[in-house]
Amino acid sequence: MKKNNIDQSFGKQEVSNKKRERLIRSVFNKVAPRYDLMNDAMSFGIHRLWKHKLVKLAKPQANQLIVDLAGGTGDVAMKMMAKNNLVLVADPSLAMLTEGKKHHKIQCIATTGEQLALADNSVDTVTIAFGVRNMTRMEEGLKEILRVLKPNGRILCLEFSTPHKWLKPFYNLYSYYVIPRLGAWIAKQPEAYTYLIESIRRFPDQEEMKQIMQKTGFSEVHYHNVSFGIACIHIGTKL
Ligand SMILES: C[S@@+](CC[C@H](N)C(=O)[O-])C[C@H]1O[C@@H](n2cnc3c(N)ncnc32)[C@H](O)[C@@H]1O
């Protein structure tokens, strides 16, 4: 069982909610220019396959409003674009959104997940990739997603999770020794990547996350592991 006091932790420190929010905001503002490069380096490009699977499961269609929450530099949003649909990137970090706008034609709103600046029952699909872990009050964020979704609308949440047992020793070695060094070398922000590893370690596993989503009010909650559970896509429907 993992420790779930993620709301009040930043790396190895215990901090107040307010301070956590501030520190996380500053992490993404600092890493924004190198964020995409770092993602490719850390995952050997595999995050692209995970996002491809997320989009395939989301099945974007014409006339839909899709929100990619915690959308950062907009790579998931770009893949979600289909004929005559509207895809919005929602993220509180102006630095991440600005970086995204340099490379893609994306439409953005600056908002946190916990207080979504969107109307009730207005969105067909919410995708969120590597975002819920950064919310300081994840359950509030999930409730907000439920509020803005239309009936039968779905959330698809891609997040790091708990890998199969046999993979854990290699995964731990890689996470604790390689990623912070890559963070120092490429993004020049080793502490940001120490936060990343620690937040993954504290995040609920597949079954716990499923229960949290059910408790929030999502129906038909199920999940697909990717790369032996290193990451996982949870799907839920608003009935
Ligand atoms: C790891 S990045 C993920 C970016 C993109 N979705 C991807 O998959 O590459 C996490 C994003 O969450 C955003 N974020 C941080 N706190 C948030 C919050 N409270 N609500 C919504 N997004 C948040 C950050 O600004 C950042 O862009």
CSV table of C-alpha atoms and ligand atoms in Angstrom, one decimal:
chain,number,residue,atom,x,y,z
A,1,MET,CA,0.0,0.0,0.0
A,2,LYS,CA,1.3,3.4,-1.0
A,3,LYS,CA,1.3,6.5,1.2
A,4,ASN,CA,-1.6,8.7,0.0
A,5,ASN,CA,-0.8,12.0,1.7
A,6,ILE,CA,0.2,13.4,-1.6
A,7,ASP,CA,-1.9,16.6,-1.0
A,8,GLN,CA,0.6,17.8,1.6
A,9,SER,CA,3.9,16.6,0.2
A,10,PHE,CA,6.5,18.1,-2.1
A,11,GLY,CA,9.3,15.7,-2.8
A,12,LYS,CA,10.4,14.4,0.6
A,13,GLN,CA,9.0,17.5,2.4
A,14,GLU,CA,5.7,17.8,4.2
A,15,VAL,CA,4.2,21.2,3.3
A,16,SER,CA,0.9,23.0,3.5
A,17,ASN,CA,-1.6,22.8,0.6
A,18,LYS,CA,-0.9,26.4,-0.3
A,19,LYS,CA,2.9,25.9,-0.3
A,20,ARG,CA,2.5,22.7,-2.4
A,21,GLU,CA,0.5,24.6,-5.0
A,22,ARG,CA,3.1,27.3,-5.2
A,23,LEU,CA,6.0,24.9,-5.4
A,24,ILE,CA,4.3,22.9,-8.2
A,25,ARG,CA,3.5,26.0,-10.1
A,26,SER,CA,7.1,27.1,-9.9
A,27,VAL,CA,8.3,23.6,-11.0
A,28,PHE,CA,6.3,23.8,-14.3
A,29,ASN,CA,7.2,27.4,-14.9
A,30,LYS,CA,10.9,26.5,-14.6
A,31,VAL,CA,10.9,23.3,-16.7
A,32,ALA,CA,8.5,24.6,-19.4
A,33,PRO,CA,11.2,25.3,-22.1
A,34,ARG,CA,12.7,21.9,-21.8
A,35,TYR,CA,9.6,19.9,-20.8
A,36,ASP,CA,9.0,18.1,-24.1
A,37,LEU,CA,12.6,17.3,-24.6
A,38,MET,CA,12.9,15.9,-21.0
A,39,ASN,CA,9.8,13.8,-21.5
A,40,ASP,CA,11.3,12.1,-24.6
A,41,ALA,CA,14.6,11.6,-22.8
A,42,MET,CA,13.2,10.2,-19.6
A,43,SER,CA,10.8,7.7,-21.3
A,44,PHE,CA,12.9,7.0,-24.5
A,45,GLY,CA,9.9,8.5,-26.3
A,46,ILE,CA,7.5,5.9,-24.9
A,47,HIS,CA,5.2,8.6,-23.4
A,48,ARG,CA,4.1,9.2,-27.1
A,49,LEU,CA,2.8,5.6,-27.3
A,50,TRP,CA,1.0,6.0,-24.1
A,51,LYS,CA,-0.6,9.2,-25.3
A,52,HIS,CA,-1.5,7.6,-28.6
A,53,LYS,CA,-3.3,4.9,-26.7
A,54,LEU,CA,-5.1,7.5,-24.6
A,55,VAL,CA,-6.3,9.2,-27.8
A,56,LYS,CA,-7.4,5.9,-29.3
A,57,LEU,CA,-9.5,5.1,-26.3
A,58,ALA,CA,-11.0,8.6,-26.2
A,59,LYS,CA,-12.2,8.3,-29.8
A,60,PRO,CA,-12.5,12.1,-30.6
A,61,GLN,CA,-15.4,12.9,-32.9
A,62,ALA,CA,-16.9,15.7,-34.8
A,63,ASN,CA,-18.9,18.3,-32.9
A,64,GLN,CA,-17.4,17.4,-29.6
A,65,LEU,CA,-15.9,19.7,-27.0
A,66,ILE,CA,-12.8,18.0,-25.6
A,67,VAL,CA,-10.8,19.4,-22.7
A,68,ASP,CA,-7.3,18.3,-22.2
A,69,LEU,CA,-6.8,19.2,-18.5
A,70,ALA,CA,-3.3,19.8,-17.2
A,71,GLY,CA,-2.6,19.9,-20.9
A,72,GLY,CA,0.8,21.6,-20.6
A,73,THR,CA,2.4,22.2,-23.9
A,74,GLY,CA,-0.5,20.7,-25.8
A,75,ASP,CA,0.8,17.4,-27.3
A,76,VAL,CA,-2.2,15.4,-26.3
A,77,ALA,CA,-4.6,18.1,-27.5
A,78,MET,CA,-2.9,18.1,-30.9
A,79,LYS,CA,-3.6,14.4,-31.2
A,80,MET,CA,-7.2,14.8,-30.1
A,81,MET,CA,-8.1,17.2,-32.9
A,82,ALA,CA,-10.5,15.8,-35.4
A,83,LYS,CA,-12.7,17.3,-38.1
A,84,ASN,CA,-15.0,20.0,-36.6
A,85,ASN,CA,-14.3,19.4,-33.0
A,86,LEU,CA,-13.0,21.9,-30.4
A,87,VAL,CA,-10.1,20.9,-28.2
A,88,LEU,CA,-9.2,23.2,-25.3
A,89,VAL,CA,-5.9,22.9,-23.4
A,90,ALA,CA,-6.6,23.8,-19.7
A,91,ASP,CA,-3.6,24.4,-17.5
A,92,PRO,CA,-2.7,26.9,-14.7
A,93,SER,CA,0.9,27.3,-15.9
A,94,LEU,CA,1.1,30.2,-18.4
A,95,ALA,CA,4.7,29.2,-19.1
A,96,MET,CA,3.7,25.7,-20.2
A,97,LEU,CA,0.8,27.1,-22.3
A,98,THR,CA,3.1,29.7,-23.9
A,99,GLU,CA,5.6,27.1,-24.7
A,100,GLY,CA,2.9,25.0,-26.3
A,101,LYS,CA,1.7,27.9,-28.4
A,102,LYS,CA,5.2,28.3,-29.9
A,103,HIS,CA,4.9,24.9,-31.5
A,104,HIS,CA,1.2,24.1,-32.0
A,105,LYS,CA,-2.0,25.9,-32.9
A,106,ILE,CA,-3.8,25.3,-29.7
A,107,GLN,CA,-6.7,27.0,-27.9
A,108,CYS,CA,-6.0,27.4,-24.2
A,109,ILE,CA,-7.6,28.4,-20.9
A,110,ALA,CA,-5.6,29.1,-17.8
A,111,THR,CA,-7.3,27.2,-15.0
A,112,THR,CA,-6.6,24.8,-12.2
A,113,GLY,CA,-8.4,21.4,-12.2
A,114,GLU,CA,-9.8,22.1,-8.7
A,115,GLN,CA,-11.7,25.2,-9.9
A,116,LEU,CA,-12.4,24.6,-13.6
A,117,ALA,CA,-13.5,27.7,-15.5
A,118,LEU,CA,-16.1,25.8,-17.5
A,119,ALA,CA,-19.9,25.5,-17.4
A,120,ASP,CA,-21.8,22.5,-16.0
A,121,ASN,CA,-22.6,19.7,-18.4
A,122,SER,CA,-20.7,21.3,-21.3
A,123,VAL,CA,-17.8,19.0,-22.1
A,124,ASP,CA,-17.9,15.6,-24.0
A,125,THR,CA,-14.6,14.3,-23.0
A,126,VAL,CA,-11.9,15.3,-20.5
A,127,THR,CA,-8.4,13.9,-21.0
A,128,ILE,CA,-5.8,14.4,-18.3
A,129,ALA,CA,-2.3,13.1,-18.8
A,130,PHE,CA,0.2,13.2,-15.9
A,131,GLY,CA,-1.9,15.9,-14.4
A,132,VAL,CA,-4.1,14.5,-11.5
A,133,ARG,CA,-0.9,13.8,-9.5
A,134,ASN,CA,-0.1,17.5,-9.5
A,135,MET,CA,-3.4,18.6,-8.2
A,136,THR,CA,-3.2,19.5,-4.6
A,137,ARG,CA,-6.8,18.4,-4.0
A,138,MET,CA,-7.2,15.6,-6.5
A,139,GLU,CA,-10.7,14.6,-5.3
A,140,GLU,CA,-12.0,18.2,-5.7
A,141,GLY,CA,-10.5,18.2,-9.2
A,142,LEU,CA,-12.3,14.9,-10.1
A,143,LYS,CA,-15.6,16.4,-8.8
A,144,GLU,CA,-15.0,19.4,-11.0
A,145,ILE,CA,-14.5,17.2,-14.0
A,146,LEU,CA,-17.7,15.3,-13.2
A,147,ARG,CA,-19.5,18.7,-13.0
A,148,VAL,CA,-18.4,20.0,-16.4
A,149,LEU,CA,-18.9,16.7,-18.3
A,150,LYS,CA,-22.2,16.2,-20.1
A,151,PRO,CA,-24.2,13.1,-19.2
A,152,ASN,CA,-22.5,10.1,-20.8
A,153,GLY,CA,-19.3,12.2,-21.1
A,154,ARG,CA,-16.0,10.4,-20.1
A,155,ILE,CA,-12.8,11.2,-18.3
A,156,LEU,CA,-9.6,9.4,-19.5
A,157,CYS,CA,-6.8,9.8,-17.0
A,158,LEU,CA,-3.3,8.7,-18.0
A,159,GLU,CA,-1.0,8.7,-15.0
A,160,PHE,CA,2.1,6.9,-13.6
A,161,SER,CA,1.0,3.9,-11.5
A,162,THR,CA,2.4,0.8,-9.9
A,163,PRO,CA,4.5,-1.5,-12.2
A,164,HIS,CA,4.4,-5.3,-12.0
A,165,LYS,CA,6.5,-6.7,-9.2
A,166,TRP,CA,9.3,-8.1,-11.5
A,167,LEU,CA,9.9,-4.7,-13.0
A,168,LYS,CA,10.0,-2.8,-9.7
A,169,PRO,CA,13.7,-3.2,-8.9
A,170,PHE,CA,14.8,-1.9,-12.3
A,171,TYR,CA,12.2,0.8,-12.3
A,172,ASN,CA,13.3,2.0,-8.9
A,173,LEU,CA,16.9,2.1,-9.8
A,174,TYR,CA,16.1,4.1,-13.0
A,175,SER,CA,13.8,6.5,-11.1
A,176,TYR,CA,16.0,7.3,-8.2
A,177,TYR,CA,19.4,7.4,-9.9
A,178,VAL,CA,18.9,8.2,-13.6
A,179,ILE,CA,15.9,10.6,-13.8
A,180,PRO,CA,17.2,13.3,-11.3
A,181,ARG,CA,20.5,13.2,-13.2
A,182,LEU,CA,18.8,13.6,-16.5
A,183,GLY,CA,16.8,16.4,-14.9
A,184,ALA,CA,20.0,18.2,-13.8
A,185,TRP,CA,21.6,17.7,-17.2
A,186,ILE,CA,18.8,18.5,-19.7
A,187,ALA,CA,16.3,20.6,-17.8
A,188,LYS,CA,18.9,22.0,-15.3
A,189,GLN,CA,16.2,21.3,-12.6
A,190,PRO,CA,17.2,18.2,-10.6
A,191,GLU,CA,14.8,19.1,-7.7
A,192,ALA,CA,11.9,19.2,-10.1
A,193,TYR,CA,12.6,15.7,-11.1
A,194,THR,CA,13.1,14.5,-7.6
A,195,TYR,CA,9.6,15.9,-6.9
A,196,LEU,CA,8.3,13.9,-9.9
A,197,ILE,CA,9.7,10.6,-8.6
A,198,GLU,CA,8.5,11.2,-5.1
A,199,SER,CA,5.0,12.2,-6.3
A,200,ILE,CA,4.8,9.0,-8.3
A,201,ARG,CA,5.8,6.9,-5.3
A,202,ARG,CA,3.1,8.4,-3.2
A,203,PHE,CA,0.4,8.2,-5.8
A,204,PRO,CA,-2.5,5.6,-5.4
A,205,ASP,CA,-2.1,2.3,-7.3
A,206,GLN,CA,-4.4,1.1,-10.0
A,207,GLU,CA,-7.1,-0.3,-7.7
A,208,GLU,CA,-7.0,2.6,-5.3
A,209,MET,CA,-7.3,5.1,-8.1
A,210,LYS,CA,-10.3,3.2,-9.4
A,211,GLN,CA,-12.0,3.4,-6.0
A,212,ILE,CA,-11.3,7.1,-5.7
A,213,MET,CA,-13.0,7.7,-9.1
A,214,GLN,CA,-15.9,5.5,-8.1
A,215,LYS,CA,-16.3,7.4,-4.8
A,216,THR,CA,-16.2,10.7,-6.6
A,217,GLY,CA,-19.3,9.6,-8.6
A,218,PHE,CA,-17.9,8.2,-11.9
A,219,SER,CA,-19.5,5.0,-13.3
A,220,GLU,CA,-18.2,2.2,-15.4
A,221,VAL,CA,-14.7,2.9,-14.0
A,222,HIS,CA,-12.0,0.6,-15.5
A,223,TYR,CA,-8.4,0.8,-16.4
A,224,HIS,CA,-5.8,-0.2,-19.0
A,225,ASN,CA,-2.2,-0.7,-17.8
A,226,VAL,CA,0.5,0.4,-20.2
A,227,SER,CA,4.2,-0.7,-20.2
A,228,PHE,CA,3.5,-3.3,-17.4
A,229,GLY,CA,1.8,-0.8,-15.2
A,230,ILE,CA,4.4,1.9,-15.3
A,231,ALA,CA,1.5,4.0,-16.3
A,232,CYS,CA,-2.2,3.4,-16.4
A,233,ILE,CA,-5.3,4.9,-18.2
A,234,HIS,CA,-8.3,5.1,-16.0
A,235,ILE,CA,-11.7,5.7,-17.7
A,236,GLY,CA,-14.9,6.7,-16.1
A,237,THR,CA,-18.3,7.9,-17.3
A,238,LYS,CA,-20.7,10.5,-15.9
A,239,LEU,CA,-24.2,8.9,-16.0
B,1,LIG,C1,3.5,16.6,-16.0
B,1,LIG,S1,2.7,18.0,-16.8
B,1,LIG,C2,1.7,17.1,-18.0
B,1,LIG,C3,1.6,17.9,-19.2
B,1,LIG,C4,0.9,17.1,-20.4
B,1,LIG,N1,-0.4,16.7,-20.0
B,1,LIG,C5,1.7,15.9,-20.7
B,1,LIG,O1,1.2,14.8,-20.6
B,1,LIG,O2,2.9,16.1,-21.2
B,1,LIG,C6,1.6,18.4,-15.5
B,1,LIG,C7,0.8,19.7,-15.9
B,1,LIG,O3,-0.2,19.8,-14.8
B,1,LIG,C8,-0.3,21.2,-14.6
B,1,LIG,N2,-0.9,21.4,-13.3
B,1,LIG,C9,-0.3,21.7,-12.1
B,1,LIG,N3,-1.1,21.9,-11.1
B,1,LIG,C10,-2.4,21.7,-11.7
B,1,LIG,C11,-3.7,21.8,-11.1
B,1,LIG,N4,-3.9,22.1,-9.9
B,1,LIG,N5,-4.7,21.6,-12.0
B,1,LIG,C12,-4.5,21.4,-13.3
B,1,LIG,N6,-3.3,21.3,-13.9
B,1,LIG,C13,-2.2,21.4,-13.0
B,1,LIG,C14,1.1,21.8,-14.8
B,1,LIG,O4,1.1,23.2,-15.0
B,1,LIG,C15,1.6,20.9,-15.9
B,1,LIG,O5,1.4,21.6,-17.2
